[in-house]
Every structure is written in C-alpha cells, then in structure tokens.
PDB file of C-alpha atoms in Angstrom:
ATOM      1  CA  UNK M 281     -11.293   3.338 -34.885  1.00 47.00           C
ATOM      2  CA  UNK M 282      -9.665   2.253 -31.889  1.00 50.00           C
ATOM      3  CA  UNK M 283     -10.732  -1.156 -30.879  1.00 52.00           C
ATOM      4  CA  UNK M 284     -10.725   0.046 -26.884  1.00 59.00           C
ATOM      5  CA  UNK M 285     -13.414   2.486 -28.195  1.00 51.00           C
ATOM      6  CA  UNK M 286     -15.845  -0.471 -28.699  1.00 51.00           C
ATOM      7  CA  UNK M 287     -17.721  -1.724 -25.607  1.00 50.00           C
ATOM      8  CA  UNK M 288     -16.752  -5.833 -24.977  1.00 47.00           C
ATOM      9  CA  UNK M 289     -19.197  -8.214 -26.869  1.00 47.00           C
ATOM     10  CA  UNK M 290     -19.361 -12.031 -26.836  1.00 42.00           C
ATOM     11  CA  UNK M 291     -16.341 -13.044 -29.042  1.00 43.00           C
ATOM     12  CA  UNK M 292     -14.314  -9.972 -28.322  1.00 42.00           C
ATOM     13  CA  UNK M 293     -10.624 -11.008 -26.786  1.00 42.00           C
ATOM     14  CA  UNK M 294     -10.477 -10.581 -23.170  1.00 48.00           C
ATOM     15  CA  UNK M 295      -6.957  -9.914 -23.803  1.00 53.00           C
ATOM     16  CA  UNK M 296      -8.222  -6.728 -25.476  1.00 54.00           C
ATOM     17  CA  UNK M 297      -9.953  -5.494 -22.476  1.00 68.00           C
ATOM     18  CA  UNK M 298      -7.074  -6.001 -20.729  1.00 78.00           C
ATOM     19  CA  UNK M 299      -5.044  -3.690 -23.195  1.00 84.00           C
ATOM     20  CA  UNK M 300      -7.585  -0.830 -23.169  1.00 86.00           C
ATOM     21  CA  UNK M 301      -7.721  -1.033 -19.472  1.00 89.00           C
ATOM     22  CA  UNK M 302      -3.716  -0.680 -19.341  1.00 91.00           C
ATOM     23  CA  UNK M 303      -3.750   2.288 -21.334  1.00 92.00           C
ATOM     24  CA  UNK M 304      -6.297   4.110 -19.516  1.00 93.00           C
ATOM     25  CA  UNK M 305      -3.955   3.418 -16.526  1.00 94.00           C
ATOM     26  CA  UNK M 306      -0.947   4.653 -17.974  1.00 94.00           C
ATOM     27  CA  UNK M 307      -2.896   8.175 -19.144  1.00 95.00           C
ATOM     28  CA  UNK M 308      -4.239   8.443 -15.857  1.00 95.00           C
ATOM     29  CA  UNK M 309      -1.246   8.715 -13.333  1.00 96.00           C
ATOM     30  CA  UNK M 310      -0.190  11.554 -14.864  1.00 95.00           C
ATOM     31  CA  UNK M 311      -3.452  13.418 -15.249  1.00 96.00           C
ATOM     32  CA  UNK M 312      -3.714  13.008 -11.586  1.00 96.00           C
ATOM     33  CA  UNK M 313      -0.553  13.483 -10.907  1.00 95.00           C
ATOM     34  CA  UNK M 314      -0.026  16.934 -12.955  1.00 94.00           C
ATOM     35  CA  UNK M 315      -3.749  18.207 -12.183  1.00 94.00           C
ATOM     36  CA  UNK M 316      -4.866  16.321  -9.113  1.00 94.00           C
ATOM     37  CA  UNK M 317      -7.995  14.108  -8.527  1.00 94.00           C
ATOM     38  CA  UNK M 318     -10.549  17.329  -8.984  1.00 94.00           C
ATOM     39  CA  UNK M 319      -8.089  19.292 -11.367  1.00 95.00           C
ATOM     40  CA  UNK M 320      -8.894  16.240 -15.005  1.00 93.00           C
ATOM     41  CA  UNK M 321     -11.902  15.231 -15.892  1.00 92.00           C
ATOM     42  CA  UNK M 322     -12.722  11.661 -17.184  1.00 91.00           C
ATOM     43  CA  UNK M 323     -13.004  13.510 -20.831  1.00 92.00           C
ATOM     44  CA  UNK M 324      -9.590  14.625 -20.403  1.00 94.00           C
ATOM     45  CA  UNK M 325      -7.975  11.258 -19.069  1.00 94.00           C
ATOM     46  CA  UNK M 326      -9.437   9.338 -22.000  1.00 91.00           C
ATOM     47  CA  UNK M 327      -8.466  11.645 -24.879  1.00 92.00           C
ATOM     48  CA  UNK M 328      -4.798  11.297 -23.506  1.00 92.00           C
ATOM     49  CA  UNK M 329      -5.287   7.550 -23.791  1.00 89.00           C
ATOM     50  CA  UNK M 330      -6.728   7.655 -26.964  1.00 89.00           C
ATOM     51  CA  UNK M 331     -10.379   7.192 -27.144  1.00 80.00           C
ATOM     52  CA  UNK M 332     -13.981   7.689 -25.906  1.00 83.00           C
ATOM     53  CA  UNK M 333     -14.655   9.083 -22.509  1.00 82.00           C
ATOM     54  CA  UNK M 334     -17.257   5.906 -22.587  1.00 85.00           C
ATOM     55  CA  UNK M 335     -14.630   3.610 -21.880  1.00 85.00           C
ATOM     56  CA  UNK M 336     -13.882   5.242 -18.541  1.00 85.00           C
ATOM     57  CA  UNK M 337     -16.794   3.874 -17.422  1.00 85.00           C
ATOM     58  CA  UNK M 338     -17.551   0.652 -19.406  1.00 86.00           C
ATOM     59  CA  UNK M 339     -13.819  -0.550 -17.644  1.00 87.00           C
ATOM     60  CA  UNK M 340     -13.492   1.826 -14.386  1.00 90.00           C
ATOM     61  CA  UNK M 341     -17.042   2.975 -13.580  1.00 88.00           C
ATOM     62  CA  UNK M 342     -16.385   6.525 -11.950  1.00 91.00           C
ATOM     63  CA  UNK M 343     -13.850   8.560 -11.781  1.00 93.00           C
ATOM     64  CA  UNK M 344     -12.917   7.508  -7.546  1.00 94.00           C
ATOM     65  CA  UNK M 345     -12.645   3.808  -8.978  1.00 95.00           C
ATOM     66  CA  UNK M 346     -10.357   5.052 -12.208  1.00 95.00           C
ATOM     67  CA  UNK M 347      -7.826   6.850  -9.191  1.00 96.00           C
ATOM     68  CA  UNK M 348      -7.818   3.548  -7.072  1.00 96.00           C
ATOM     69  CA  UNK M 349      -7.322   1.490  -9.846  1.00 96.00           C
ATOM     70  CA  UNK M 350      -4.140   3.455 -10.624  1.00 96.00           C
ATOM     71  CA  UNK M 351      -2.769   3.426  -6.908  1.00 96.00           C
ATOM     72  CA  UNK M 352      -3.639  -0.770  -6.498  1.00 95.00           C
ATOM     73  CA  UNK M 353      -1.604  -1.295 -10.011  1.00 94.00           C
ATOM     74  CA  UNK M 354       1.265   1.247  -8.335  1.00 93.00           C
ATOM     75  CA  UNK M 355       0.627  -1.196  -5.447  1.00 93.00           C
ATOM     76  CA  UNK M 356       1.605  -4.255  -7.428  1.00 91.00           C
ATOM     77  CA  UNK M 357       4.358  -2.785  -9.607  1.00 89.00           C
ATOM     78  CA  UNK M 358       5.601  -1.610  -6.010  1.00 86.00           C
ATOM     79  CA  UNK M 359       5.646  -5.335  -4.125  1.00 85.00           C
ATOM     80  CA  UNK M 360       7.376  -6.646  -7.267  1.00 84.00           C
ATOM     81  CA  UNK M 361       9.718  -3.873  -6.981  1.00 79.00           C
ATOM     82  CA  UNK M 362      10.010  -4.210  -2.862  1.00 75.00           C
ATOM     83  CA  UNK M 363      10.632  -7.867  -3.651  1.00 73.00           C
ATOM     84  CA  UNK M 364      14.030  -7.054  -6.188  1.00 67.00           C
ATOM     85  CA  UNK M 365      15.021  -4.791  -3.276  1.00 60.00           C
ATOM     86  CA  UNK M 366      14.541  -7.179  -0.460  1.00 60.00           C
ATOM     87  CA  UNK M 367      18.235  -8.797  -0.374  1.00 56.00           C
ATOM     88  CA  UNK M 368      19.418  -5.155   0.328  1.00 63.00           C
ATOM     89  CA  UNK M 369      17.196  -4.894   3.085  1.00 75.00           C
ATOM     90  CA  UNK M 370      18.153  -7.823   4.965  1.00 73.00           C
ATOM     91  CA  UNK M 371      21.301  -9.366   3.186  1.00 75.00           C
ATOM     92  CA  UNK M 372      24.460 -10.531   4.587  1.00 79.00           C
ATOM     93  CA  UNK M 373      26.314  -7.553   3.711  1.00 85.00           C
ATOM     94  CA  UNK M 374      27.789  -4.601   6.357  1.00 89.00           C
ATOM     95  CA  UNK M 375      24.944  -2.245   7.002  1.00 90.00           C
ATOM     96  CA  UNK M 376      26.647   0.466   5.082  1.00 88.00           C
ATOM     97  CA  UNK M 377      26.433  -1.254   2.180  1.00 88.00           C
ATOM     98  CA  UNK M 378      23.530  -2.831   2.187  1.00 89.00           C
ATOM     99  CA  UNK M 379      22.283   0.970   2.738  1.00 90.00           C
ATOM    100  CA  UNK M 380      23.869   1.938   0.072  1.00 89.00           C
ATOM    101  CA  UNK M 381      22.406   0.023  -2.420  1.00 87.00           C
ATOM    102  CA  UNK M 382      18.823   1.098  -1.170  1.00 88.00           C
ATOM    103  CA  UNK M 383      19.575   4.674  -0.889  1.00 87.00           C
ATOM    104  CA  UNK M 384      20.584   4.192  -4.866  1.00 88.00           C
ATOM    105  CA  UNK M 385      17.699   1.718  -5.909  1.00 86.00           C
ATOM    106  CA  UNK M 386      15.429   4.555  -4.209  1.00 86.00           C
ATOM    107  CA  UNK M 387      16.656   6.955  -5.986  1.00 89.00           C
ATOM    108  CA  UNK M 388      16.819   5.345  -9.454  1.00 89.00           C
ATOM    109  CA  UNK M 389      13.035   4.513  -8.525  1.00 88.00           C
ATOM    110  CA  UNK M 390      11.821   7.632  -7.810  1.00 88.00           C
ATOM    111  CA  UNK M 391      13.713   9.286 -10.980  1.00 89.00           C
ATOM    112  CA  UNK M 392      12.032   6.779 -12.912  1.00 89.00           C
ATOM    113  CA  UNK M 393       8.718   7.324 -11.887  1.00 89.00           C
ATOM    114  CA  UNK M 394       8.260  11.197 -11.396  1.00 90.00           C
ATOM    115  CA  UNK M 395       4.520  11.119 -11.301  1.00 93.00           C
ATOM    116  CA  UNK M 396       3.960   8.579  -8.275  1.00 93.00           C
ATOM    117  CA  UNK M 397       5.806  10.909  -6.539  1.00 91.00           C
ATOM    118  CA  UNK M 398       3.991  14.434  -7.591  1.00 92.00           C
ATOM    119  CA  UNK M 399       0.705  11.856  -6.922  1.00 94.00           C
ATOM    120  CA  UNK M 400       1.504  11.432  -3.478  1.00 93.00           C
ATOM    121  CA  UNK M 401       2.466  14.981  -2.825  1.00 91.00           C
ATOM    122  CA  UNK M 402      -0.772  15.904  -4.171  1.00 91.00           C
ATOM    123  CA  UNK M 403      -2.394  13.390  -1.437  1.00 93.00           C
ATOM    124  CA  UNK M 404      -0.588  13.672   1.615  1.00 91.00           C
ATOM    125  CA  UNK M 405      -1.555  17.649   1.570  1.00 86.00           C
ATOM    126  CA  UNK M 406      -5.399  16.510   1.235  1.00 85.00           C
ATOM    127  CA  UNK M 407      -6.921  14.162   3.904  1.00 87.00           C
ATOM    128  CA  UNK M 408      -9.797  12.157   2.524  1.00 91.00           C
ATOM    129  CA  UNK M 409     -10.484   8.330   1.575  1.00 94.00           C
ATOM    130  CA  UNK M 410      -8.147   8.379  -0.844  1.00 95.00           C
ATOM    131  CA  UNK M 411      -5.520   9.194   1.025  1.00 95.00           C
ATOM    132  CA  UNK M 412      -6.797   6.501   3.697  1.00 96.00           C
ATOM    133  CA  UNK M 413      -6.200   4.060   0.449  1.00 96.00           C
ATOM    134  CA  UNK M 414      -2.398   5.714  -0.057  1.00 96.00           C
ATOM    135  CA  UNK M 415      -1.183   5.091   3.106  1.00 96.00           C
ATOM    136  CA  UNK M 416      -2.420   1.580   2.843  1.00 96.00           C
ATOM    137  CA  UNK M 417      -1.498   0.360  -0.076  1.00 94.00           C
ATOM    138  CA  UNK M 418       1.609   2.357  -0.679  1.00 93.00           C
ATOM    139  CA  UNK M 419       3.173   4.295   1.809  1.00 94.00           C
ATOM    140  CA  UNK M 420       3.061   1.723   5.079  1.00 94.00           C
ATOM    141  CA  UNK M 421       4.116  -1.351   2.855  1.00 92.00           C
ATOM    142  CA  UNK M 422       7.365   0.623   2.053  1.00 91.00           C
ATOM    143  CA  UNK M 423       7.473   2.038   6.054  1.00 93.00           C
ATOM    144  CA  UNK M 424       7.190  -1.552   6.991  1.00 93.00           C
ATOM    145  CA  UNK M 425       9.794  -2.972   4.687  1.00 90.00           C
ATOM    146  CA  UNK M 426      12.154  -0.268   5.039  1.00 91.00           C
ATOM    147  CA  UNK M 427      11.870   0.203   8.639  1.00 94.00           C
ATOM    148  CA  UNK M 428      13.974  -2.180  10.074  1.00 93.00           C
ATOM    149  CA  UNK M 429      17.013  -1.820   7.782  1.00 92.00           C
ATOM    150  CA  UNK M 430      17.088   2.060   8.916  1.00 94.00           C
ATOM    151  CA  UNK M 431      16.926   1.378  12.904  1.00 95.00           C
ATOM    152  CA  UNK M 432      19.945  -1.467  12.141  1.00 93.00           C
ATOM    153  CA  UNK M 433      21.679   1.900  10.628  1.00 92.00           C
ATOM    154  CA  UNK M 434      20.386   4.108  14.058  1.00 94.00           C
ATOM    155  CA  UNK M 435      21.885   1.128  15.854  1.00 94.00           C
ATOM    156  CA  UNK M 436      25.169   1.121  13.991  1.00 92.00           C
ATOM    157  CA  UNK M 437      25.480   5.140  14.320  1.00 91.00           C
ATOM    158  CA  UNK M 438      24.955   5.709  10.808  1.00 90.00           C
ATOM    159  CA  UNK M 439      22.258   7.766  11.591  1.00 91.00           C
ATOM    160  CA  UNK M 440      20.981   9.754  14.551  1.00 91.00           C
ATOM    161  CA  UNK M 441      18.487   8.098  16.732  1.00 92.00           C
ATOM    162  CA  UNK M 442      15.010   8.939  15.627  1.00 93.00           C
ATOM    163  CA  UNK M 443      11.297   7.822  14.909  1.00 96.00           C
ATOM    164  CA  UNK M 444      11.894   5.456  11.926  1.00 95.00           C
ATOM    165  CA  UNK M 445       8.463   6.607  10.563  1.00 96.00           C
ATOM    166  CA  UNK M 446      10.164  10.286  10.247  1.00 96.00           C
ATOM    167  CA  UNK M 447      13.021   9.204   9.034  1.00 94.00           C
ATOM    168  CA  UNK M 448      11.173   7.103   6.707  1.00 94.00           C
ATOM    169  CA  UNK M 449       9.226   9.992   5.429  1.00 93.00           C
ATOM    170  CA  UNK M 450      12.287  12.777   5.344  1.00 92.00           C
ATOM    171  CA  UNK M 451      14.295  10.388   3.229  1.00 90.00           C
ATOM    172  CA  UNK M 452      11.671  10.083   0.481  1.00 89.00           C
ATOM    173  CA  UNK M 453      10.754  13.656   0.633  1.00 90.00           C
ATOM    174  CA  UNK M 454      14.380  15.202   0.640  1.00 90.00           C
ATOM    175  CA  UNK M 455      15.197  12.979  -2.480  1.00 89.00           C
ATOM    176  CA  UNK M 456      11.699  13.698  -4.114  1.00 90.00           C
ATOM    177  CA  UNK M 457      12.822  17.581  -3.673  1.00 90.00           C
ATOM    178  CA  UNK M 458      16.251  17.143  -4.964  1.00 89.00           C
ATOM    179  CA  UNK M 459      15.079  15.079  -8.003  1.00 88.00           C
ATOM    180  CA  UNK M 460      12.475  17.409  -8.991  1.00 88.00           C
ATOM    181  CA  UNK M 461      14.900  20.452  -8.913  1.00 89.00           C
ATOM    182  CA  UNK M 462      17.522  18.907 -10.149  1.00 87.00           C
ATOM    183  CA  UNK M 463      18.213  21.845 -12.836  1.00 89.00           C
ATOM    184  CA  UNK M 464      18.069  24.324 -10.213  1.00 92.00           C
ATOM    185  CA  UNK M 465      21.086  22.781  -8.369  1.00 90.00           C
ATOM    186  CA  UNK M 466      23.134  23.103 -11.291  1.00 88.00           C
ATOM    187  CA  UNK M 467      21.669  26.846 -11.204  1.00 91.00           C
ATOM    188  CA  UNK M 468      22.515  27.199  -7.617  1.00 93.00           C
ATOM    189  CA  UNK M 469      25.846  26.110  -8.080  1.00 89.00           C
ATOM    190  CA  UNK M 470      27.033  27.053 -11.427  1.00 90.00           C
ATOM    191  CA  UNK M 471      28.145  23.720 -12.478  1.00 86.00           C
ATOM    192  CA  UNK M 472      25.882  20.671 -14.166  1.00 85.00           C
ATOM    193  CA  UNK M 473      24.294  18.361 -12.073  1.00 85.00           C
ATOM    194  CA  UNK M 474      23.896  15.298 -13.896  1.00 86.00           C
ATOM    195  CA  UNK M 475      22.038  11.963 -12.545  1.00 85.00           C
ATOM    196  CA  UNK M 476      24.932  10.156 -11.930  1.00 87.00           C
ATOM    197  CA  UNK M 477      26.432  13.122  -9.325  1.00 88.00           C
ATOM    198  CA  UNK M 478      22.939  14.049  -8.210  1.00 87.00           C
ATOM    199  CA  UNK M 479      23.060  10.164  -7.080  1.00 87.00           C
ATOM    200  CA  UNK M 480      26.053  10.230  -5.579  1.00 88.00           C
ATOM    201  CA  UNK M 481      25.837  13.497  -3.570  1.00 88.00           C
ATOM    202  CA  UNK M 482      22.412  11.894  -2.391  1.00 88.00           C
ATOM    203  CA  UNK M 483      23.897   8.775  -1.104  1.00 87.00           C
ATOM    204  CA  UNK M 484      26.732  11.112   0.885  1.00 88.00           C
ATOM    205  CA  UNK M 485      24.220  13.408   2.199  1.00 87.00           C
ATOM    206  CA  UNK M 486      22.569  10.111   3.858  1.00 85.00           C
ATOM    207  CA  UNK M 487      25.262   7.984   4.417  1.00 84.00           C
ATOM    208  CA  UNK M 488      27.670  10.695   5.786  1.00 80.00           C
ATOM    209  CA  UNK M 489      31.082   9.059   6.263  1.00 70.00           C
ATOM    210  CA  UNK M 490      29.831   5.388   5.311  1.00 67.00           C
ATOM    211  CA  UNK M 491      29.142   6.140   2.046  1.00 67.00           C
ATOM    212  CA  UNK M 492      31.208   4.261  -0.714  1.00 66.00           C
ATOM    213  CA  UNK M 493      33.235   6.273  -2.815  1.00 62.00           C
TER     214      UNK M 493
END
C-alpha cells in the first residue's frame, strides 16, 4: 500500500504529507490541463497519482481548492523562474540582445511545460473565479515583469508601437501555437522542424532584423 493512501496520524512524517501532496500536484496539471476543470473528476486525478480518491480531500479538500493549489505552486515555480530571467529583462546588454535571450528562455519554458500552457488556454476561453485567480497569480506577474523590457524594444524600433498588454499576450500565444504544432510545420513545409530551428525561426519572426544569427 501506498503510504499517501493512509490519512496523517501522530508520529507520521510531515515530510510524507508533503510527498503525497506533491504528487497529487503533479497528476493534476495535466488532468486539468488535457480535460479541463469540469472534464476529471477527483477519482480520476488520484488514480493517475497513485492512490485513493480520499486523499484528495484529506490534503486538498474539494476539487476548486485541488485546481488553485496547482496554479499557486505554478505561481511559485514561476517567480523562481521570473527571478533566473530577470538579468535579461533589465541587464546591461543592447536591447536586442537582452531580447533575445527572453524570446529563447520563453520559448524553452513553454516547450518544457506544455500543460501550463493548454491550462491557461482552457481558462482564458471561460470567465469565472478561477480565471480571476489566473490572471492574478500568473498572467499579470509575467505582464508586469515583461512589460517594460518590450516598450524599451517599441522605443528602440524593434517592434511596432503598440499596447504592451497585447503584445504581451500575442507573443505567448503565437509561440504557444507554433510549439503545439510543431509537427505540422514540418508537414506544411516538407522539411523537419526540429526544436532547435523551431527556436530560431521564433526568435526571427520577433526580432525581425535584430535577431542574432
């Protein structure tokens, strides 16, 4: 038996709660993701972790608190990763580069984690609390620290003088699409499209001219 499957008792390691909770976690951004908040059941969400559906509740409570549980830990692993990325945003290098360097880290983020982004497509095209909760613990953070890095480009004629908030929001959606249909590309186009290329023709598509070779 699974030791997660046992509810805590005195003398039980806390550290063990705090494994059981991290699995349920990791098996439930991709139930949402894949099947959205109405589309898995808690049944469902703990079977893919491992163990009784009781556990949902004994660590989460319902299944609302299991889905904002998953977006506040995206919300952590997201300021640590904002934090890595912050020299790019503000560094002493030329603009170009410094966009660069985001425009890659973005997209090496976003490949890595395919089901925060199919988990905010699923949101964004259904207003309710939980979306309320996206927006403010993931999407304005990364409007707020990406913001000023694209108007320095606007101001440098990198790019075309818009609302930084579309911007924002194009950028992450154009390289969510071409991630996700990656394999269609090469369709398109008769030739392979691996990461590497799919990175690079990315970074040109933004950058325009600027973009390092």
């Amino acid at each position: 038996m699974d030791p997660c499957d046992t509810p805590r008792r005195p003398g039980r390691p806390r550290g063990l709660d705090s494994i059981c909770r991290e699995k349920l976690l990791a098996a439930a951004l991709p139930a949402f993701a894949r099947h959205g908040f109405d589309g898995v059941s808690l049944r469902a969400i703990a079977r893919a972790a491992g163990f009784d559906a009781s556990m949902v509740s004994h660590h989460f409570g319902s299944k609302a608190d299991l889905w904002y549980a998953v977006v506040e830990q995206l919300a952590l692993e997201f300021q640590a990763d904002l934090e890595d990325s912050a020299l790019g945003v503000a560094g002493p290098q030329p603009v170009w580069q410094r966009l660069a360097a985001v425009v890659d880290h973005m997209v090496d983020r976003l490949a890595a984690r395919p089901a925060v982004v199919m988990l905010v497509s699923r949101e964004i095209n259904d207003p309710s609390p939980r979306l309320d909760f996206l927006v403010e613990h993931l999407l304005r953070p990364a409007y707020l620290h990406y913001a000023p890095l694209w108007r320095e480009g606007m101001e440098a004629g990198v790019f075309h003088q818009t609302d930084p908030a579309v911007f924002h929001l194009s950028f992450f959606g154009a390289v969510a699409m071409a991630l996700s249909a990656q394999e269609v590309i090469g369709r398109i186009t008769g030739q392979p499209m691996d990461a590497d290329r799919l990175k690079q023709e990315i970074r040109r598509a933004m950058l325009g001219d600027a973009a390092p070779d």
